[in-house]
Amino acid sequence: MSGAEAGDRGYMKNALALASRGLGNTAPNPNVGCVIVKENVIVGRGWTQPGGRPHAETEALMRAGALARGATAYVTLEPCCHEGQTGPCTEALITAGIARAVIATLDPDDRVSGNGVAALKDAGIEVFIGLLEDDAVASMIGYRKRTETGLPFIALKSASSLDGRIALASGTSQWITGEGARRYGHLLRANHDAVLVGSGTVQADNPSLTCRLPGYADNCALQPIRVVLDRRLRIDSGAELVRSAQTASTCLVTGQSADIAKVEQIKALGVEVLTSRESSNAPFALDAAKLLANKGLNRILIEGGGMVASSFLQAGLVDRIYALRAPMVVGGDGRSSIADLSLGQLSDAPRFNRVETRVFGPDTLDILDRKPTV
């Protein structure tokens, strides 16, 4: 980036920190941060609000008020320039009298990409692009992946013993990991648009899949959508995910052979039902991912069980793994965190790069990103 000034980096870091507040609750929009600065004083801050509106720029300008005139706007993503449910952010910035805009990265959306910058320049605003771009791209990786590929960013979380077991043979699993690791699991739920499990997990554990951290438990707008993959529609209408669907969004992905009467019964209880059109070219996991992307979901967290994990790994859909491990050994009769992958040779194994390791009391977390294929 050319034309950056000494203080620009610090203000953009501030904007990126604000953008992180929207992780998991701005879909289908990206999580964006914006800071308005005038005479080296921050006069307005904003980030994309739950549900994707208002946008970060609108929030920051509202707080800045008349002080926005002649100021610099630091935005983590190119401002939108098309009419949606709200007016274009470029128009709002121009009307407010912004003199300069520092933008971390261009928007991959074809309706915006480069056009937002052009609109600002045409209005006489100085524009600089690319400051902390890598950080900005990483902060909205789900939105970028969905926009560019038609698939959401998919993370797999497992909480297992040292030998990769998530439960005893009897199904007992409470608790393999400790309180610190479990709280981190709830933070992961908060940072994703949806939490996904298979019907087997629903039958075995009857989970609620809500985020129970302070500030989230009683705020439906911040809760992730609960997604169940249930090809044969085995879910019972008395399951917690169904019973609570009126107050916490629940989505079920089923197969074409599912009983129509039961589909209608589940819908009547407040559950959204999507029907997969799986084929030899689009297996169930892949088609489910596409359906969820079409819903506008940017980031999805898989929490179980082993069959679901293996199906997404086999399809090459897992972008990141959060592997929590407790210092215990359960043994070969325990339930595996990942079902059979039916690999013919080691070179076929999905491979990941460890990017971070953390410790929660006795437990260890490895964060691993999918290794690019060469």
Short mmCIF file of C-alpha atoms in Angstrom, two decimals:
data_model
loop_
_atom_site.label_atom_id
_atom_site.label_comp_id
_atom_site.label_asym_id
_atom_site.label_seq_id
_atom_site.Cartn_x
_atom_site.Cartn_y
_atom_site.Cartn_z
CA MET A 1 0.00 0.00 0.00
CA SER A 2 1.32 3.41 -0.94
CA GLY A 3 0.36 6.63 0.78
CA ALA A 4 -0.07 5.19 4.27
CA GLU A 5 0.72 7.46 7.19
CA ALA A 6 2.47 6.62 10.45
CA GLY A 7 -0.67 6.21 12.53
CA ASP A 8 -2.70 4.30 9.97
CA ARG A 9 -1.58 0.86 11.11
CA GLY A 10 -2.75 1.37 14.68
CA TYR A 11 -6.17 2.64 13.61
CA MET A 12 -6.64 -0.29 11.25
CA LYS A 13 -5.76 -2.69 14.08
CA ASN A 14 -8.50 -1.01 16.06
CA ALA A 15 -10.93 -1.56 13.20
CA LEU A 16 -9.92 -5.24 12.97
CA ALA A 17 -10.50 -5.68 16.70
CA LEU A 18 -14.00 -4.25 16.24
CA ALA A 19 -14.62 -6.59 13.30
CA SER A 20 -13.93 -9.60 15.51
CA ARG A 21 -16.97 -8.67 17.63
CA GLY A 22 -19.16 -9.72 14.72
CA LEU A 23 -17.72 -13.20 14.29
CA GLY A 24 -20.55 -15.70 14.07
CA ASN A 25 -23.48 -13.28 14.02
CA THR A 26 -23.36 -11.19 10.82
CA ALA A 27 -24.25 -13.82 8.19
CA PRO A 28 -24.90 -13.53 5.32
CA ASN A 29 -22.81 -10.36 5.51
CA PRO A 30 -19.12 -10.20 6.43
CA ASN A 31 -17.97 -9.07 9.86
CA VAL A 32 -16.48 -5.63 9.26
CA GLY A 33 -14.97 -2.99 11.53
CA CYS A 34 -14.74 0.75 10.94
CA VAL A 35 -13.01 3.57 12.79
CA ILE A 36 -13.47 7.28 12.01
CA VAL A 37 -10.47 9.45 12.94
CA LYS A 38 -10.17 13.23 12.91
CA GLU A 39 -7.08 15.14 13.98
CA ASN A 40 -5.62 11.99 15.53
CA VAL A 41 -8.69 11.38 17.66
CA ILE A 42 -11.11 8.47 17.15
CA VAL A 43 -14.53 10.08 16.82
CA GLY A 44 -16.53 7.06 15.73
CA ARG A 45 -16.36 3.27 16.01
CA GLY A 46 -18.58 0.64 14.44
CA TRP A 47 -18.85 -3.02 13.56
CA THR A 48 -21.41 -5.04 11.63
CA GLN A 49 -24.38 -5.71 13.88
CA PRO A 50 -26.12 -9.07 14.48
CA GLY A 51 -27.93 -10.24 11.36
CA GLY A 52 -25.59 -8.17 9.18
CA ARG A 53 -27.19 -4.75 9.62
CA PRO A 54 -26.50 -1.95 10.26
CA HIS A 55 -23.12 -2.10 8.56
CA ALA A 56 -19.93 -1.07 10.32
CA GLU A 57 -19.59 2.20 8.41
CA THR A 58 -23.15 3.25 9.26
CA GLU A 59 -22.56 2.55 12.95
CA ALA A 60 -19.27 4.46 13.02
CA LEU A 61 -20.70 7.46 11.15
CA MET A 62 -23.68 7.62 13.49
CA ARG A 63 -21.33 7.86 16.46
CA ALA A 64 -19.07 10.39 14.76
CA GLY A 65 -21.91 12.68 13.71
CA ALA A 66 -20.73 16.03 12.33
CA LEU A 67 -17.14 15.21 13.29
CA ALA A 68 -16.96 12.82 10.33
CA ARG A 69 -16.58 15.75 7.93
CA GLY A 70 -12.96 15.95 6.83
CA ALA A 71 -12.06 12.79 8.77
CA THR A 72 -10.40 9.51 7.73
CA ALA A 73 -12.37 6.26 7.67
CA TYR A 74 -10.49 3.02 8.37
CA VAL A 75 -12.51 0.06 7.10
CA THR A 76 -11.54 -3.61 7.11
CA LEU A 77 -13.46 -4.32 3.87
CA GLU A 78 -14.26 -2.24 0.82
CA PRO A 79 -17.52 -0.34 1.49
CA CYS A 80 -20.55 -1.62 -0.39
CA CYS A 81 -21.87 0.41 -3.31
CA HIS A 82 -25.09 -1.41 -4.19
CA GLU A 83 -28.62 -1.07 -2.89
CA GLY A 84 -29.63 -3.79 -0.44
CA GLN A 85 -31.93 -3.61 2.55
CA THR A 86 -29.97 -0.48 3.44
CA GLY A 87 -28.35 2.20 1.29
CA PRO A 88 -24.77 1.91 0.03
CA CYS A 89 -22.04 2.56 2.58
CA THR A 90 -20.10 4.49 -0.07
CA GLU A 91 -22.99 6.94 -0.29
CA ALA A 92 -23.09 7.29 3.50
CA LEU A 93 -19.35 8.01 3.64
CA ILE A 94 -19.58 10.56 0.83
CA THR A 95 -22.60 12.30 2.36
CA ALA A 96 -20.85 12.47 5.74
CA GLY A 97 -17.95 14.33 4.14
CA ILE A 98 -15.17 11.80 4.72
CA ALA A 99 -11.94 13.15 3.19
CA ARG A 100 -9.86 9.99 3.21
CA ALA A 101 -10.50 6.24 3.32
CA VAL A 102 -8.03 3.51 4.27
CA ILE A 103 -9.36 0.09 3.25
CA ALA A 104 -7.75 -3.20 4.24
CA THR A 105 -9.00 -5.33 1.34
CA LEU A 106 -11.36 -5.36 -1.62
CA ASP A 107 -14.72 -7.11 -1.42
CA PRO A 108 -14.81 -10.39 -3.43
CA ASP A 109 -18.52 -9.84 -4.15
CA ASP A 110 -18.78 -8.99 -7.87
CA ARG A 111 -21.35 -6.30 -7.11
CA VAL A 112 -18.77 -4.42 -5.06
CA SER A 113 -15.24 -5.49 -5.97
CA GLY A 114 -13.42 -2.32 -7.03
CA ASN A 115 -16.68 -0.45 -7.57
CA GLY A 116 -16.86 0.77 -3.99
CA VAL A 117 -13.36 2.20 -4.25
CA ALA A 118 -14.22 3.82 -7.60
CA ALA A 119 -17.31 5.49 -6.13
CA LEU A 120 -15.26 7.00 -3.31
CA LYS A 121 -12.55 8.23 -5.67
CA ASP A 122 -15.12 9.74 -8.03
CA ALA A 123 -16.40 11.76 -5.07
CA GLY A 124 -12.94 13.20 -4.48
CA ILE A 125 -12.07 11.03 -1.48
CA GLU A 126 -8.45 9.86 -1.14
CA VAL A 127 -8.41 6.05 -1.03
CA PHE A 128 -5.60 3.72 0.09
CA ILE A 129 -5.98 -0.05 -0.18
CA GLY A 130 -4.12 -3.00 1.33
CA LEU A 131 -3.14 -2.02 4.88
CA LEU A 132 -3.07 -5.20 7.03
CA GLU A 133 -4.80 -7.03 4.18
CA ASP A 134 -3.73 -10.51 5.32
CA ASP A 135 -5.23 -9.89 8.75
CA ALA A 136 -8.46 -8.61 7.23
CA VAL A 137 -8.76 -11.58 4.88
CA ALA A 138 -8.22 -13.97 7.81
CA SER A 139 -10.82 -12.17 9.91
CA MET A 140 -13.57 -12.73 7.34
CA ILE A 141 -12.39 -16.02 5.89
CA GLY A 142 -15.87 -17.55 6.00
CA TYR A 143 -17.45 -14.76 3.97
CA ARG A 144 -14.64 -14.83 1.42
CA LYS A 145 -14.79 -18.58 0.97
CA ARG A 146 -18.57 -18.61 0.55
CA THR A 147 -18.46 -15.70 -1.90
CA GLU A 148 -15.62 -17.15 -3.96
CA THR A 149 -16.48 -20.89 -3.91
CA GLY A 150 -20.13 -21.27 -2.93
CA LEU A 151 -19.11 -23.23 0.18
CA PRO A 152 -18.89 -22.13 3.81
CA PHE A 153 -15.73 -22.22 5.90
CA ILE A 154 -16.03 -25.44 7.88
CA ALA A 155 -14.28 -26.17 11.17
CA LEU A 156 -14.28 -29.51 12.99
CA LYS A 157 -14.10 -29.53 16.78
CA SER A 158 -13.26 -32.67 18.71
CA ALA A 159 -12.80 -33.19 22.44
CA SER A 160 -11.15 -36.55 22.91
CA SER A 161 -8.79 -38.68 24.93
CA LEU A 162 -5.16 -39.07 23.90
CA ASP A 163 -6.16 -42.05 21.77
CA GLY A 164 -8.88 -40.13 19.93
CA ARG A 165 -11.93 -41.44 21.82
CA ILE A 166 -14.91 -39.21 22.54
CA ALA A 167 -16.85 -41.62 24.76
CA LEU A 168 -16.77 -45.01 26.41
CA ALA A 169 -18.30 -47.97 24.60
CA SER A 170 -21.45 -47.32 26.67
CA GLY A 171 -21.66 -43.80 25.29
CA THR A 172 -20.58 -42.07 28.52
CA SER A 173 -18.67 -38.89 27.63
CA GLN A 174 -19.18 -36.43 30.51
CA TRP A 175 -16.60 -35.21 30.92
CA ILE A 176 -13.51 -36.12 28.95
CA THR A 177 -12.14 -32.58 28.88
CA GLY A 178 -12.17 -30.10 31.74
CA GLU A 179 -14.10 -26.90 32.37
CA GLY A 180 -11.63 -24.60 30.62
CA ALA A 181 -11.73 -26.64 27.43
CA ARG A 182 -15.53 -26.81 27.53
CA ARG A 183 -15.77 -23.03 27.92
CA TYR A 184 -13.53 -22.67 24.89
CA GLY A 185 -15.94 -24.94 23.01
CA HIS A 186 -18.75 -22.50 23.82
CA LEU A 187 -16.60 -19.63 22.54
CA LEU A 188 -16.21 -21.53 19.27
CA ARG A 189 -19.99 -21.83 19.04
CA ALA A 190 -20.26 -18.07 19.55
CA ASN A 191 -17.78 -17.44 16.72
CA HIS A 192 -19.59 -19.55 14.13
CA ASP A 193 -22.85 -18.97 12.31
CA ALA A 194 -23.96 -22.56 12.80
CA VAL A 195 -23.16 -25.64 14.89
CA LEU A 196 -23.63 -28.92 13.03
CA VAL A 197 -24.15 -32.47 14.30
CA GLY A 198 -25.48 -35.73 12.91
CA SER A 199 -28.71 -37.42 13.91
CA GLY A 200 -26.74 -40.03 15.85
CA THR A 201 -25.41 -37.34 18.19
CA VAL A 202 -28.93 -36.02 18.69
CA GLN A 203 -30.21 -39.49 19.57
CA ALA A 204 -27.30 -40.28 21.89
CA ASP A 205 -26.85 -36.95 23.70
CA ASN A 206 -30.03 -34.90 23.07
CA PRO A 207 -27.90 -31.70 23.01
CA SER A 208 -29.12 -28.10 23.01
CA LEU A 209 -26.06 -26.83 21.04
CA THR A 210 -26.48 -23.30 22.38
CA CYS A 211 -23.70 -20.99 23.53
CA ARG A 212 -23.97 -20.63 27.30
CA LEU A 213 -21.31 -17.98 27.86
CA PRO A 214 -22.33 -14.83 29.77
CA GLY A 215 -24.04 -12.39 27.42
CA TYR A 216 -25.03 -15.12 24.96
CA ALA A 217 -27.30 -17.45 26.90
CA ASP A 218 -30.31 -15.10 26.89
CA ASN A 219 -29.69 -13.40 23.54
CA CYS A 220 -31.25 -15.30 20.65
CA ALA A 221 -29.69 -12.93 18.10
CA LEU A 222 -26.21 -14.09 19.13
CA GLN A 223 -26.94 -17.82 19.20
CA PRO A 224 -25.64 -20.00 16.35
CA ILE A 225 -28.10 -21.82 14.13
CA ARG A 226 -28.29 -25.49 15.15
CA VAL A 227 -27.95 -27.79 12.12
CA VAL A 228 -28.70 -31.51 12.09
CA LEU A 229 -27.72 -33.80 9.22
CA ASP A 230 -30.43 -36.44 9.15
CA ARG A 231 -30.63 -38.15 5.77
CA ARG A 232 -33.28 -40.66 6.92
CA LEU A 233 -35.14 -38.20 9.18
CA ARG A 234 -34.59 -40.18 12.37
CA ILE A 235 -34.92 -37.19 14.69
CA ASP A 236 -37.72 -37.37 17.24
CA SER A 237 -40.14 -34.48 17.68
CA GLY A 238 -39.36 -34.55 21.39
CA ALA A 239 -35.65 -33.86 20.88
CA GLU A 240 -34.38 -30.72 22.62
CA LEU A 241 -33.32 -29.19 19.28
CA VAL A 242 -36.89 -29.54 18.01
CA ARG A 243 -38.64 -28.51 21.23
CA SER A 244 -36.61 -25.29 21.43
CA ALA A 245 -36.79 -24.43 17.71
CA GLN A 246 -39.26 -21.60 18.32
CA THR A 247 -36.69 -19.71 20.39
CA ALA A 248 -33.37 -20.92 18.90
CA SER A 249 -33.04 -21.41 15.15
CA THR A 250 -32.81 -25.04 14.07
CA CYS A 251 -32.19 -26.35 10.56
CA LEU A 252 -32.39 -29.97 9.46
CA VAL A 253 -30.88 -31.32 6.25
CA THR A 254 -32.50 -34.53 5.10
CA GLY A 255 -32.59 -36.79 2.04
CA GLN A 256 -35.07 -37.03 -0.81
CA SER A 257 -36.54 -40.25 0.56
CA ALA A 258 -37.55 -38.69 3.88
CA ASP A 259 -41.16 -39.21 4.92
CA ILE A 260 -43.12 -36.17 3.71
CA ALA A 261 -45.62 -36.28 6.57
CA LYS A 262 -42.81 -36.25 9.13
CA VAL A 263 -41.09 -33.40 7.28
CA GLU A 264 -44.26 -31.33 7.60
CA GLN A 265 -44.59 -32.26 11.27
CA ILE A 266 -41.04 -31.11 11.98
CA LYS A 267 -41.60 -27.88 10.03
CA ALA A 268 -44.75 -27.16 12.03
CA LEU A 269 -42.66 -27.24 15.19
CA GLY A 270 -40.45 -24.42 13.86
CA VAL A 271 -37.59 -26.39 12.31
CA GLU A 272 -36.37 -25.35 8.86
CA VAL A 273 -35.99 -28.43 6.65
CA LEU A 274 -33.66 -28.51 3.64
CA THR A 275 -33.71 -31.45 1.24
CA SER A 276 -30.43 -32.63 -0.23
CA ARG A 277 -30.20 -33.49 -3.92
CA GLU A 278 -27.17 -35.69 -3.33
CA SER A 279 -25.73 -37.59 -6.26
CA SER A 280 -22.56 -39.43 -7.22
CA ASN A 281 -21.04 -36.04 -8.04
CA ALA A 282 -22.39 -34.36 -4.91
CA PRO A 283 -22.43 -36.68 -1.89
CA PHE A 284 -24.62 -35.82 1.09
CA ALA A 285 -21.95 -33.85 3.00
CA LEU A 286 -21.04 -31.74 -0.04
CA ASP A 287 -24.62 -31.02 -1.02
CA ALA A 288 -25.48 -30.16 2.59
CA ALA A 289 -22.57 -27.70 2.66
CA LYS A 290 -23.83 -26.07 -0.53
CA LEU A 291 -27.37 -25.80 0.87
CA LEU A 292 -26.06 -24.14 4.02
CA ALA A 293 -23.94 -21.74 1.97
CA ASN A 294 -27.04 -20.86 -0.04
CA LYS A 295 -28.67 -19.95 3.27
CA GLY A 296 -25.91 -17.37 3.67
CA LEU A 297 -23.95 -19.18 6.39
CA ASN A 298 -20.28 -18.22 6.33
CA ARG A 299 -18.80 -20.27 9.18
CA ILE A 300 -19.92 -23.71 10.34
CA LEU A 301 -18.62 -25.67 13.33
CA ILE A 302 -18.97 -29.47 13.24
CA GLU A 303 -19.31 -30.93 16.73
CA GLY A 304 -20.19 -34.58 16.09
CA GLY A 305 -20.29 -37.37 15.66
CA GLY A 306 -17.66 -39.59 14.14
CA MET A 307 -19.63 -40.42 10.98
CA VAL A 308 -20.28 -36.75 10.22
CA ALA A 309 -16.62 -35.90 10.81
CA SER A 310 -15.41 -38.63 8.47
CA SER A 311 -17.90 -37.72 5.72
CA PHE A 312 -16.78 -34.08 5.68
CA LEU A 313 -13.11 -35.07 5.81
CA GLN A 314 -13.58 -37.54 2.94
CA ALA A 315 -15.24 -34.82 0.88
CA GLY A 316 -12.33 -32.43 1.53
CA LEU A 317 -14.64 -29.93 3.20
CA VAL A 318 -12.89 -29.41 6.54
CA ASP A 319 -10.83 -26.22 6.52
CA ARG A 320 -9.79 -26.18 10.17
CA ILE A 321 -9.63 -28.57 13.10
CA TYR A 322 -9.87 -27.63 16.78
CA ALA A 323 -8.50 -30.72 18.49
CA LEU A 324 -8.95 -30.68 22.27
CA ARG A 325 -7.22 -33.59 24.01
CA ALA A 326 -7.46 -34.73 27.60
CA PRO A 327 -4.57 -36.58 29.28
CA MET A 328 -6.37 -39.91 29.52
CA VAL A 329 -6.53 -43.15 27.55
CA VAL A 330 -9.92 -44.74 26.89
CA GLY A 331 -8.94 -47.73 24.77
CA GLY A 332 -9.97 -49.31 21.51
CA ASP A 333 -13.50 -50.13 22.67
CA GLY A 334 -14.24 -46.42 23.12
CA ARG A 335 -16.10 -44.42 20.50
CA SER A 336 -13.81 -42.80 17.96
CA SER A 337 -13.91 -39.08 17.21
CA ILE A 338 -13.65 -39.91 13.50
CA ALA A 339 -15.23 -42.92 11.80
CA ASP A 340 -13.54 -44.97 9.07
CA LEU A 341 -12.05 -43.04 6.17
CA SER A 342 -11.36 -46.19 4.10
CA LEU A 343 -7.98 -44.91 2.94
CA GLY A 344 -6.11 -46.95 0.37
CA GLN A 345 -2.75 -45.40 1.16
CA LEU A 346 -1.27 -42.82 3.50
CA SER A 347 -0.93 -40.26 0.74
CA ASP A 348 -4.74 -40.15 0.60
CA ALA A 349 -5.01 -39.01 4.22
CA PRO A 350 -6.33 -35.47 4.79
CA ARG A 351 -3.39 -33.39 6.01
CA PHE A 352 -3.32 -30.29 8.17
CA ASN A 353 -0.75 -27.78 9.40
CA ARG A 354 -0.62 -26.98 13.11
CA VAL A 355 -0.94 -23.20 13.45
CA GLU A 356 -1.40 -22.82 17.20
CA THR A 357 -1.30 -24.77 20.45
CA ARG A 358 -2.96 -23.73 23.70
CA VAL A 359 -3.31 -25.28 27.14
CA PHE A 360 -6.47 -25.30 29.26
CA GLY A 361 -5.49 -26.70 32.62
CA PRO A 362 -4.72 -30.40 31.98
CA ASP A 363 -6.06 -30.28 28.42
CA THR A 364 -4.30 -29.32 25.19
CA LEU A 365 -5.77 -27.62 22.12
CA ASP A 366 -4.22 -27.86 18.66
CA ILE A 367 -5.58 -25.57 15.94
CA LEU A 368 -4.81 -26.98 12.51
CA ASP A 369 -5.58 -25.59 9.06
CA ARG A 370 -5.99 -27.72 5.97
CA LYS A 371 -2.71 -28.21 4.16
CA PRO A 372 -2.92 -26.86 0.60
CA THR A 373 -2.65 -29.53 -2.07
CA VAL A 374 0.36 -29.16 -4.36
#
